[in-house]
PDB file of C-alpha atoms in Angstrom:
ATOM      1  CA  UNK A   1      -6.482  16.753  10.663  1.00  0.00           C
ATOM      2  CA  UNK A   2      -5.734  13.365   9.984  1.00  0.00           C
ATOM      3  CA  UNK A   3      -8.534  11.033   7.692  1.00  0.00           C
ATOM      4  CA  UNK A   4     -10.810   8.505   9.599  1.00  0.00           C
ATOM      5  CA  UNK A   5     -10.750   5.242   7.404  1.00  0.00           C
ATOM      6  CA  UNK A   6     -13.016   2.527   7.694  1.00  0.00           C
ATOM      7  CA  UNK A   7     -12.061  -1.546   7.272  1.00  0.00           C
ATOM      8  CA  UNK A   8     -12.695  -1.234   3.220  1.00  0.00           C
ATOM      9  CA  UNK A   9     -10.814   1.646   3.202  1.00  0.00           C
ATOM     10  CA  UNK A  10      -7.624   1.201   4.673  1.00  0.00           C
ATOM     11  CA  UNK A  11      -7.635  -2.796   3.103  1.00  0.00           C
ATOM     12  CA  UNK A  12      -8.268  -0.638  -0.245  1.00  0.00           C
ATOM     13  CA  UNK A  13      -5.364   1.395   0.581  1.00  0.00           C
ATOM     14  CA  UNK A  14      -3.246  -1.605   1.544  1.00  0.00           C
ATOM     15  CA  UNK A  15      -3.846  -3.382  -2.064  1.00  0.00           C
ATOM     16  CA  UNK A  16      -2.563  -0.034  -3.430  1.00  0.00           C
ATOM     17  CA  UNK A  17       0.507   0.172  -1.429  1.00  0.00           C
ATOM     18  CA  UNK A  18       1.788  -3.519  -1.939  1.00  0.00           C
ATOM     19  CA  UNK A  19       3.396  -3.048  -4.839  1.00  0.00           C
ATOM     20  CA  UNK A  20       4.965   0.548  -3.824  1.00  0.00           C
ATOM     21  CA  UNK A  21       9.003   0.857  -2.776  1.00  0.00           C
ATOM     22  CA  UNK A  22       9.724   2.344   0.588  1.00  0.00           C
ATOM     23  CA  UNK A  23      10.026   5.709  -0.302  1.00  0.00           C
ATOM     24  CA  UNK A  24      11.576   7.108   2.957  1.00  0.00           C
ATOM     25  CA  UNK A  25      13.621   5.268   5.327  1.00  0.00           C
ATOM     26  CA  UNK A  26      14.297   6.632   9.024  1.00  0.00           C
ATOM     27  CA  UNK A  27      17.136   5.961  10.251  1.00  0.00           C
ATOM     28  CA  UNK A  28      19.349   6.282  13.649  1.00  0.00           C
ATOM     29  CA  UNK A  29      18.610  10.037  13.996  1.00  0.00           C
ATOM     30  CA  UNK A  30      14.818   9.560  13.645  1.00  0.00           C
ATOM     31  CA  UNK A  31      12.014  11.735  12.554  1.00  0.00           C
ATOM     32  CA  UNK A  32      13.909  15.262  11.413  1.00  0.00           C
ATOM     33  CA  UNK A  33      12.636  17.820  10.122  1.00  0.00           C
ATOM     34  CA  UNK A  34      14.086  17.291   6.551  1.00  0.00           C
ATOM     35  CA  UNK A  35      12.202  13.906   6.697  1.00  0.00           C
ATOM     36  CA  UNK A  36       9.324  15.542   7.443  1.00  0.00           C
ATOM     37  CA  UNK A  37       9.465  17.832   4.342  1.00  0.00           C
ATOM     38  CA  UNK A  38      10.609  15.403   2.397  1.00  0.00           C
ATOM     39  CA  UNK A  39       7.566  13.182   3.507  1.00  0.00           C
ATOM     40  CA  UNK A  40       4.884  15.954   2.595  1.00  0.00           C
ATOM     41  CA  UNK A  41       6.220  16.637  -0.195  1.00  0.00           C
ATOM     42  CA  UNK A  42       5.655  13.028  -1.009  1.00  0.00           C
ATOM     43  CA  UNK A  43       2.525  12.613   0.431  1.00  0.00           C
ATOM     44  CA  UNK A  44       1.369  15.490  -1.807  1.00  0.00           C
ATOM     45  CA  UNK A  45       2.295  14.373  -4.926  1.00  0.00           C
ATOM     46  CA  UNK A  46       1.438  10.405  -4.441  1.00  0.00           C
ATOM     47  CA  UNK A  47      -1.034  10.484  -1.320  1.00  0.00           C
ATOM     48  CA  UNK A  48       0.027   7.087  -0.328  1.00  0.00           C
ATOM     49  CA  UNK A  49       3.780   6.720   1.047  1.00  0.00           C
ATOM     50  CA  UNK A  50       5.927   3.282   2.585  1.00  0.00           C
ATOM     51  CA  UNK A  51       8.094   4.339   5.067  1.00  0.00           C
ATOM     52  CA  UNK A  52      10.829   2.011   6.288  1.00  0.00           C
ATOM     53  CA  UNK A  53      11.649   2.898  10.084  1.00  0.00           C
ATOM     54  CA  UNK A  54      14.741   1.164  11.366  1.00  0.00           C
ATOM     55  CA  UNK A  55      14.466   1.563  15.335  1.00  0.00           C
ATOM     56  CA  UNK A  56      16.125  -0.760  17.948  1.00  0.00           C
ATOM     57  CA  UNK A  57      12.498  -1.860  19.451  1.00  0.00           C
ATOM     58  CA  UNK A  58       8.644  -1.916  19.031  1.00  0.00           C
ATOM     59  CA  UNK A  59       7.847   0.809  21.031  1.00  0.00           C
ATOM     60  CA  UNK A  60      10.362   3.451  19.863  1.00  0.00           C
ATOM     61  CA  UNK A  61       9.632   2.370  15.935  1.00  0.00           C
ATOM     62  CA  UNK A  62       6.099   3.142  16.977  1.00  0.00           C
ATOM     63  CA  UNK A  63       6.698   6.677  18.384  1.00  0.00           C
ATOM     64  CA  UNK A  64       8.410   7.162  15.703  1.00  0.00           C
ATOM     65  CA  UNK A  65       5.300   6.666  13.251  1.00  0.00           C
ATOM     66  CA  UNK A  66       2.586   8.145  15.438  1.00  0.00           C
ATOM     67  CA  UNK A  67       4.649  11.578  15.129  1.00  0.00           C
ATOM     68  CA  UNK A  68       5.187  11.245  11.095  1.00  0.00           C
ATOM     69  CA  UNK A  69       1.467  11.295  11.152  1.00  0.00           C
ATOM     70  CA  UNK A  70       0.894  13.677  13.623  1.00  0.00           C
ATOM     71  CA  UNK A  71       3.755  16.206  11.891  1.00  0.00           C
ATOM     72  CA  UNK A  72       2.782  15.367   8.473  1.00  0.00           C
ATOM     73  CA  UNK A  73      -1.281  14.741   8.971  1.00  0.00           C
ATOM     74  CA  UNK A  74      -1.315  11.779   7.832  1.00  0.00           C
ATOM     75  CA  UNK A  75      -3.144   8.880   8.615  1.00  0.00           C
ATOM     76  CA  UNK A  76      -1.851   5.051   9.301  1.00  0.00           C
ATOM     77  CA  UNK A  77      -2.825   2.627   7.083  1.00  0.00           C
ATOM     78  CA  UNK A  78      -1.021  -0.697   8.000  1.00  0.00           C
ATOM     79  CA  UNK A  79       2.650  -1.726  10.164  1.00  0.00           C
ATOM     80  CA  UNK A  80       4.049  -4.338   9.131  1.00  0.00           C
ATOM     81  CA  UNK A  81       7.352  -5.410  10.618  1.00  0.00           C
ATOM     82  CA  UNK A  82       9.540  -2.452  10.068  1.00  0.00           C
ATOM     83  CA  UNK A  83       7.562  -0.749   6.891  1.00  0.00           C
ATOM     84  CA  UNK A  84       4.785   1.950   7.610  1.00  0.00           C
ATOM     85  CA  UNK A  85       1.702   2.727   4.961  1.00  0.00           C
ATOM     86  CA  UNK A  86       0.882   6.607   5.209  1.00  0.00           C
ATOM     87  CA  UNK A  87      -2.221   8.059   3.379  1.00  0.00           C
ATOM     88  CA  UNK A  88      -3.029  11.806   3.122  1.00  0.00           C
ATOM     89  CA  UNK A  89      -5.818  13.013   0.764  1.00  0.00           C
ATOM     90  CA  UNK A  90      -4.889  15.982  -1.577  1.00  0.00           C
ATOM     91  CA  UNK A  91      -6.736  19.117  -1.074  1.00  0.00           C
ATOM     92  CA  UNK A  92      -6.956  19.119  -4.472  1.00  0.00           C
ATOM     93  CA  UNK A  93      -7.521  16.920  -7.162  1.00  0.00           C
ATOM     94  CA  UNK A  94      -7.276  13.548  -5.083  1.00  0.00           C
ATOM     95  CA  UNK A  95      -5.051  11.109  -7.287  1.00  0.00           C
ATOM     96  CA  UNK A  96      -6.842   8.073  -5.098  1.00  0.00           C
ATOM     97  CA  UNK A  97     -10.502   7.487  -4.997  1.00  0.00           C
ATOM     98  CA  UNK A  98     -11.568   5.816  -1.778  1.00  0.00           C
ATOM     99  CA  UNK A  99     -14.502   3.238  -1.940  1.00  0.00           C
ATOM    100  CA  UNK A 100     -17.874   3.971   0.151  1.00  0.00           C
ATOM    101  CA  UNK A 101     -17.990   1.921   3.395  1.00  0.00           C
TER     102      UNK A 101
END
């Protein structure tokens, strides 16, 4: 299941991710299953991920990143433009430490 964030949170997370390189980009064929894996793995070793979607229009680019999350349990942290912020905790040893509300 996917982590609730508050405000401070997910602007937390958002500092964090500005300096990070898209890490995945989706392209034509969309969200495959290799993408997927490949976006676990990721999201298991650095918990926070940029994804660069290049869709033809808002709504399918944001299909596209409702099921990453969904298929990787992830949670969005910011869209901006064409570049998605994914967060997933680590079950263990959590690399990010998330400040109280």
């Amino acid at each position: 299941m996917a982590t609730a964030l508050s405000n401070t949170q997910k602007r937390y997370l958002r500092g964090l991710a500005h300096d990070l390189k898209a890490v995945l980009i989706v392209g034509a064929k969309g969200i495959t299953d290799a993408l997927v894996t490949e976006a676990g793995q990721a999201l298991e070793h650095h918990e926070l991920l940029k994804v660069k979607i290049h869709a033809g229009d808002r709504e399918l680019r944001d299909e596209w990143i409702a099921e990453l999350c969904k298929r990787t349990d992830s949670t969005l942290v910011a869209r901006i433009g064409n570049v998605a912020v994914l967060y997933r905790r680590r079950a263990d040893k959590p690399l990010i430490v998330l400040p109280k509300d």
